[in-house]
Amino acid sequence: QASQEELKAAYRRLCMLYHPDKHRDPELKSQAERLFNLVHQAYEVLSDPQTRAIYDIYGRRGLEMEGWEVVERKRTAAEIREEFERLQREREERRLQQRTNPKGTISVGIDATDLFDRYDEEYEDVPGSSFPQIEINKMHISQSIEAPLTSTDTAILSGNLSTQNGNGGGSINLALRRVTSAKGWGELEFGAGDLHGPLFGLKIFRNLTPRCFITTNCALQFSSRGVRPGLTTVLARNLDKNTMGYLQWRWGIQSAMNTSIVRDTKTSHFTLAMQLGIPHSFMMVSYQHKFQDEDQTRVKGSLKVGFFGTIVEYGAERKISRHSVLGATVSVGVPQGVSLKIKLNRASQTYFFPVHLTDQLLPSAVFYATVGPLVIYFAMHRLVIKPYLRAQKERELEKQRESTASDILQKKQEAEAAVRLMQESVRRIIEAEEARMGLIVVNAWYGKFVNDNSRKNEKVKVIDVTVPLQCLVKDSKLILTEASKAGLPGFYDPCVGEEKSLKVLYQFRGVLHQVMSADNEALRIPKQSHRIDADG
């Protein structure tokens, strides 16, 4: 947010500090020349509205993007962002042939009804009948990949295999999608399988208005019983910023009309739906609460009532690693019984394990389906997941340190050179501040502090930044903005990838003050709240 006047003032100040002519020592003169050139390069970027907008939005990588030299000089950051995204798209198009988007699902159905619905009297003489019989009664595997052909054409190949109680089958599908314009696309689908005959389909998507779109899917399924046509149309509209309304009409084997309202916000997801159709008609309401924590925890519940009965579901999901989300849902229904559904999402792969516990509404089944997964999760999280993530983080930090070692060494040398060049200026600033009983930095440290007893084995990694901070004092004030302090003159990062803080002990009007600030936290001193109590 700095104005051009503030930029010029900072530039003049740093030029005076680092100007080579101010230093007679050959080594200091050489270091001053290097830092002076860096300051000049930074000012060239920030004093130009176009390059400053690029840097503010995208940093160094934006300035290094090829193609800016042919771009007319834009005035607004929005236009700069649009141009940058266009250049990115052009670069992505050159790599289209190297990209795919694999997606897969593996579902394993488990019958565990013998745990709760046992016939002890009838089978008590059968060998091995003392142990509950748990078996896999169905499986489903599906996989798809996308192969971009051009910037507008994509081929999608998918297949699936299913088996249930010893009977199974599979199918394979090929779809060709073309983006016709910014408002829509069309898709042709061809499929074949051993349970059904050939399939031909056409799918069309179209934006009718900026807030409304329609999707139509036509299909012809060939079988020994003849040709079975099908048609599905979905009309959707943005009701407000976070709410969508859907109308669906399906004609064919299972004809139905469906309407739903979906509201999705940062903290919640709500769905209300109603369907009239053959063979199923129902009403459904569901709610999901999104906790704003690091693990992205979500709890959900739903109620579904229809001709098939009543189903109540509740569950939760949580992020267990960077690319994995684990969830569990308990389903209690009449006449469906009690089931536990476990789902693991790993990147674009989904693993689903529905466990059918009982055909009856047994309180014991509901209790164990609810408590069992919680106990297992917290035990696994404490004994397996947390140690694994901790070790993984250490490996990544070590790798990051190794990859940035040379860059950090250069930054350290630049910071040490800057501190040596600041000595004379700092001496004058201290003399001026002492004369007016102003702000004097007694000691300042930057880096990783260990104050928690549980982390006492960790190594403290800090650097002395007393001189650089005193050099930033102007008119008995020190103001730091919301940005990493590692970029300040005379600073560098002593512990890459770890949390850092700035601790300052300073004197103002002859009284000692002390403050500790997070790395990206803004800091303004002096402040009355920083004063050290003389009685303490």
PDB file of N, CA and C in Angstrom, residues 306-353:
ATOM      1  N   GLY A 306     -39.275 -41.681   2.295  1.00  0.00           N
ATOM      2  CA  GLY A 306     -39.889 -41.984   1.003  1.00  0.00           C
ATOM      3  C   GLY A 306     -40.656 -43.274   1.021  1.00  0.00           C
ATOM      4  N   PHE A 307     -41.058 -43.733  -0.177  1.00  0.00           N
ATOM      5  CA  PHE A 307     -41.812 -44.982  -0.283  1.00  0.00           C
ATOM      6  C   PHE A 307     -40.989 -46.187   0.176  1.00  0.00           C
ATOM      7  N   PHE A 308     -39.670 -46.051   0.148  1.00  0.00           N
ATOM      8  CA  PHE A 308     -38.787 -47.155   0.544  1.00  0.00           C
ATOM      9  C   PHE A 308     -38.599 -47.232   2.055  1.00  0.00           C
ATOM     10  N   GLY A 309     -39.029 -46.201   2.804  1.00  0.00           N
ATOM     11  CA  GLY A 309     -38.860 -46.199   4.242  1.00  0.00           C
ATOM     12  C   GLY A 309     -38.239 -44.890   4.714  1.00  0.00           C
ATOM     13  N   THR A 310     -37.576 -44.961   5.843  1.00  0.00           N
ATOM     14  CA  THR A 310     -36.946 -43.784   6.447  1.00  0.00           C
ATOM     15  C   THR A 310     -35.485 -44.097   6.764  1.00  0.00           C
ATOM     16  N   ILE A 311     -34.608 -43.151   6.425  1.00  0.00           N
ATOM     17  CA  ILE A 311     -33.182 -43.332   6.688  1.00  0.00           C
ATOM     18  C   ILE A 311     -32.644 -42.082   7.378  1.00  0.00           C
ATOM     19  N   VAL A 312     -31.957 -42.295   8.497  1.00  0.00           N
ATOM     20  CA  VAL A 312     -31.264 -41.221   9.201  1.00  0.00           C
ATOM     21  C   VAL A 312     -29.766 -41.511   9.126  1.00  0.00           C
ATOM     22  N   GLU A 313     -28.993 -40.511   8.696  1.00  0.00           N
ATOM     23  CA  GLU A 313     -27.544 -40.681   8.598  1.00  0.00           C
ATOM     24  C   GLU A 313     -26.844 -39.550   9.337  1.00  0.00           C
ATOM     25  N   TYR A 314     -25.730 -39.893   9.976  1.00  0.00           N
ATOM     26  CA  TYR A 314     -24.892 -38.890  10.629  1.00  0.00           C
ATOM     27  C   TYR A 314     -23.443 -39.363  10.562  1.00  0.00           C
ATOM     28  N   GLY A 315     -22.538 -38.406  10.507  1.00  0.00           N
ATOM     29  CA  GLY A 315     -21.129 -38.797  10.394  1.00  0.00           C
ATOM     30  C   GLY A 315     -20.209 -37.595  10.424  1.00  0.00           C
ATOM     31  N   ALA A 316     -18.943 -37.854  10.130  1.00  0.00           N
ATOM     32  CA  ALA A 316     -17.921 -36.807  10.148  1.00  0.00           C
ATOM     33  C   ALA A 316     -16.803 -37.194   9.198  1.00  0.00           C
ATOM     34  N   GLU A 317     -16.046 -36.196   8.777  1.00  0.00           N
ATOM     35  CA  GLU A 317     -14.855 -36.437   7.965  1.00  0.00           C
ATOM     36  C   GLU A 317     -13.772 -35.445   8.369  1.00  0.00           C
ATOM     37  N   ARG A 318     -12.531 -35.873   8.147  1.00  0.00           N
ATOM     38  CA  ARG A 318     -11.410 -35.052   8.592  1.00  0.00           C
ATOM     39  C   ARG A 318     -10.196 -35.301   7.719  1.00  0.00           C
ATOM     40  N   LYS A 319      -9.432 -34.255   7.492  1.00  0.00           N
ATOM     41  CA  LYS A 319      -8.205 -34.375   6.721  1.00  0.00           C
ATOM     42  C   LYS A 319      -7.128 -34.997   7.597  1.00  0.00           C
ATOM     43  N   ILE A 320      -6.520 -36.100   7.119  1.00  0.00           N
ATOM     44  CA  ILE A 320      -5.507 -36.780   7.921  1.00  0.00           C
ATOM     45  C   ILE A 320      -4.101 -36.577   7.366  1.00  0.00           C
ATOM     46  N   SER A 321      -4.004 -36.077   6.139  1.00  0.00           N
ATOM     47  CA  SER A 321      -2.714 -35.717   5.568  1.00  0.00           C
ATOM     48  C   SER A 321      -2.958 -34.686   4.477  1.00  0.00           C
ATOM     49  N   ARG A 322      -1.905 -34.284   3.791  1.00  0.00           N
ATOM     50  CA  ARG A 322      -2.037 -33.231   2.792  1.00  0.00           C
ATOM     51  C   ARG A 322      -3.026 -33.600   1.692  1.00  0.00           C
ATOM     52  N   HIS A 323      -3.049 -34.880   1.302  1.00  0.00           N
ATOM     53  CA  HIS A 323      -3.899 -35.287   0.175  1.00  0.00           C
ATOM     54  C   HIS A 323      -4.977 -36.284   0.568  1.00  0.00           C
ATOM     55  N   SER A 324      -5.167 -36.584   1.842  1.00  0.00           N
ATOM     56  CA  SER A 324      -6.089 -37.645   2.262  1.00  0.00           C
ATOM     57  C   SER A 324      -7.148 -37.105   3.212  1.00  0.00           C
ATOM     58  N   VAL A 325      -8.394 -37.536   2.976  1.00  0.00           N
ATOM     59  CA  VAL A 325      -9.525 -37.190   3.846  1.00  0.00           C
ATOM     60  C   VAL A 325     -10.221 -38.482   4.231  1.00  0.00           C
ATOM     61  N   LEU A 326     -10.430 -38.687   5.535  1.00  0.00           N
ATOM     62  CA  LEU A 326     -11.072 -39.889   6.050  1.00  0.00           C
ATOM     63  C   LEU A 326     -12.434 -39.517   6.623  1.00  0.00           C
ATOM     64  N   GLY A 327     -13.453 -40.303   6.266  1.00  0.00           N
ATOM     65  CA  GLY A 327     -14.799 -40.033   6.759  1.00  0.00           C
ATOM     66  C   GLY A 327     -15.523 -41.301   7.145  1.00  0.00           C
ATOM     67  N   ALA A 328     -16.497 -41.162   8.057  1.00  0.00           N
ATOM     68  CA  ALA A 328     -17.325 -42.292   8.483  1.00  0.00           C
ATOM     69  C   ALA A 328     -18.754 -41.804   8.661  1.00  0.00           C
ATOM     70  N   THR A 329     -19.715 -42.608   8.201  1.00  0.00           N
ATOM     71  CA  THR A 329     -21.129 -42.260   8.290  1.00  0.00           C
ATOM     72  C   THR A 329     -21.905 -43.457   8.819  1.00  0.00           C
ATOM     73  N   VAL A 330     -22.779 -43.212   9.778  1.00  0.00           N
ATOM     74  CA  VAL A 330     -23.671 -44.249  10.311  1.00  0.00           C
ATOM     75  C   VAL A 330     -25.040 -44.060   9.681  1.00  0.00           C
ATOM     76  N   SER A 331     -25.591 -45.139   9.116  1.00  0.00           N
ATOM     77  CA  SER A 331     -26.899 -45.102   8.469  1.00  0.00           C
ATOM     78  C   SER A 331     -27.867 -45.994   9.240  1.00  0.00           C
ATOM     79  N   VAL A 332     -28.961 -45.393   9.716  1.00  0.00           N
ATOM     80  CA  VAL A 332     -29.984 -46.127  10.473  1.00  0.00           C
ATOM     81  C   VAL A 332     -31.306 -45.972   9.727  1.00  0.00           C
ATOM     82  N   GLY A 333     -31.876 -47.086   9.252  1.00  0.00           N
ATOM     83  CA  GLY A 333     -33.074 -46.995   8.439  1.00  0.00           C
ATOM     84  C   GLY A 333     -34.081 -48.084   8.723  1.00  0.00           C
ATOM     85  N   VAL A 334     -35.314 -47.807   8.331  1.00  0.00           N
ATOM     86  CA  VAL A 334     -36.409 -48.782   8.392  1.00  0.00           C
ATOM     87  C   VAL A 334     -36.947 -48.935   6.986  1.00  0.00           C
ATOM     88  N   PRO A 335     -36.867 -50.130   6.372  1.00  0.00           N
ATOM     89  CA  PRO A 335     -36.444 -51.414   6.946  1.00  0.00           C
ATOM     90  C   PRO A 335     -34.983 -51.773   6.645  1.00  0.00           C
ATOM     91  N   GLN A 336     -34.135 -50.811   6.280  1.00  0.00           N
ATOM     92  CA  GLN A 336     -32.781 -51.122   5.833  1.00  0.00           C
ATOM     93  C   GLN A 336     -31.881 -51.646   6.952  1.00  0.00           C
ATOM     94  N   GLY A 337     -32.113 -51.229   8.179  1.00  0.00           N
ATOM     95  CA  GLY A 337     -31.269 -51.662   9.277  1.00  0.00           C
ATOM     96  C   GLY A 337     -30.162 -50.660   9.570  1.00  0.00           C
ATOM     97  N   VAL A 338     -29.029 -51.152  10.077  1.00  0.00           N
ATOM     98  CA  VAL A 338     -27.917 -50.301  10.497  1.00  0.00           C
ATOM     99  C   VAL A 338     -26.673 -50.626   9.661  1.00  0.00           C
ATOM    100  N   SER A 339     -26.036 -49.586   9.133  1.00  0.00           N
ATOM    101  CA  SER A 339     -24.818 -49.753   8.340  1.00  0.00           C
ATOM    102  C   SER A 339     -23.792 -48.707   8.754  1.00  0.00           C
ATOM    103  N   LEU A 340     -22.533 -49.036   8.561  1.00  0.00           N
ATOM    104  CA  LEU A 340     -21.425 -48.115   8.775  1.00  0.00           C
ATOM    105  C   LEU A 340     -20.686 -47.957   7.450  1.00  0.00           C
ATOM    106  N   LYS A 341     -20.534 -46.711   7.003  1.00  0.00           N
ATOM    107  CA  LYS A 341     -19.883 -46.449   5.718  1.00  0.00           C
ATOM    108  C   LYS A 341     -18.583 -45.687   5.959  1.00  0.00           C
ATOM    109  N   ILE A 342     -17.480 -46.274   5.563  1.00  0.00           N
ATOM    110  CA  ILE A 342     -16.164 -45.662   5.735  1.00  0.00           C
ATOM    111  C   ILE A 342     -15.633 -45.251   4.367  1.00  0.00           C
ATOM    112  N   LYS A 343     -15.147 -44.023   4.262  1.00  0.00           N
ATOM    113  CA  LYS A 343     -14.666 -43.526   2.969  1.00  0.00           C
ATOM    114  C   LYS A 343     -13.319 -42.835   3.151  1.00  0.00           C
ATOM    115  N   LEU A 344     -12.398 -43.151   2.253  1.00  0.00           N
ATOM    116  CA  LEU A 344     -11.077 -42.523   2.239  1.00  0.00           C
ATOM    117  C   LEU A 344     -10.851 -41.912   0.862  1.00  0.00           C
ATOM    118  N   ASN A 345     -10.646 -40.604   0.837  1.00  0.00           N
ATOM    119  CA  ASN A 345     -10.295 -39.908  -0.402  1.00  0.00           C
ATOM    120  C   ASN A 345      -8.801 -39.631  -0.396  1.00  0.00           C
ATOM    121  N   ARG A 346      -8.112 -40.158  -1.385  1.00  0.00           N
ATOM    122  CA  ARG A 346      -6.675 -39.956  -1.511  1.00  0.00           C
ATOM    123  C   ARG A 346      -6.413 -39.335  -2.866  1.00  0.00           C
ATOM    124  N   ALA A 347      -6.170 -38.010  -2.880  1.00  0.00           N
ATOM    125  CA  ALA A 347      -6.027 -37.268  -4.134  1.00  0.00           C
ATOM    126  C   ALA A 347      -7.294 -37.487  -4.968  1.00  0.00           C
ATOM    127  N   SER A 348      -7.193 -38.052  -6.161  1.00  0.00           N
ATOM    128  CA  SER A 348      -8.361 -38.268  -7.013  1.00  0.00           C
ATOM    129  C   SER A 348      -8.887 -39.694  -6.930  1.00  0.00           C
ATOM    130  N   GLN A 349      -8.431 -40.466  -5.945  1.00  0.00           N
ATOM    131  CA  GLN A 349      -8.889 -41.839  -5.764  1.00  0.00           C
ATOM    132  C   GLN A 349      -9.794 -41.923  -4.532  1.00  0.00           C
ATOM    133  N   THR A 350     -10.871 -42.711  -4.632  1.00  0.00           N
ATOM    134  CA  THR A 350     -11.820 -42.877  -3.535  1.00  0.00           C
ATOM    135  C   THR A 350     -11.924 -44.350  -3.169  1.00  0.00           C
ATOM    136  N   TYR A 351     -11.818 -44.635  -1.880  1.00  0.00           N
ATOM    137  CA  TYR A 351     -11.958 -45.990  -1.365  1.00  0.00           C
ATOM    138  C   TYR A 351     -13.163 -45.996  -0.423  1.00  0.00           C
ATOM    139  N   PHE A 352     -14.147 -46.867  -0.725  1.00  0.00           N
ATOM    140  CA  PHE A 352     -15.429 -46.851  -0.025  1.00  0.00           C
ATOM    141  C   PHE A 352     -15.699 -48.240   0.550  1.00  0.00           C
ATOM    142  N   PHE A 353     -16.032 -48.290   1.847  1.00  0.00           N
ATOM    143  CA  PHE A 353     -16.265 -49.575   2.515  1.00  0.00           C
ATOM    144  C   PHE A 353     -17.598 -49.517   3.272  1.00  0.00           C
TER     145      PHE A 353
END
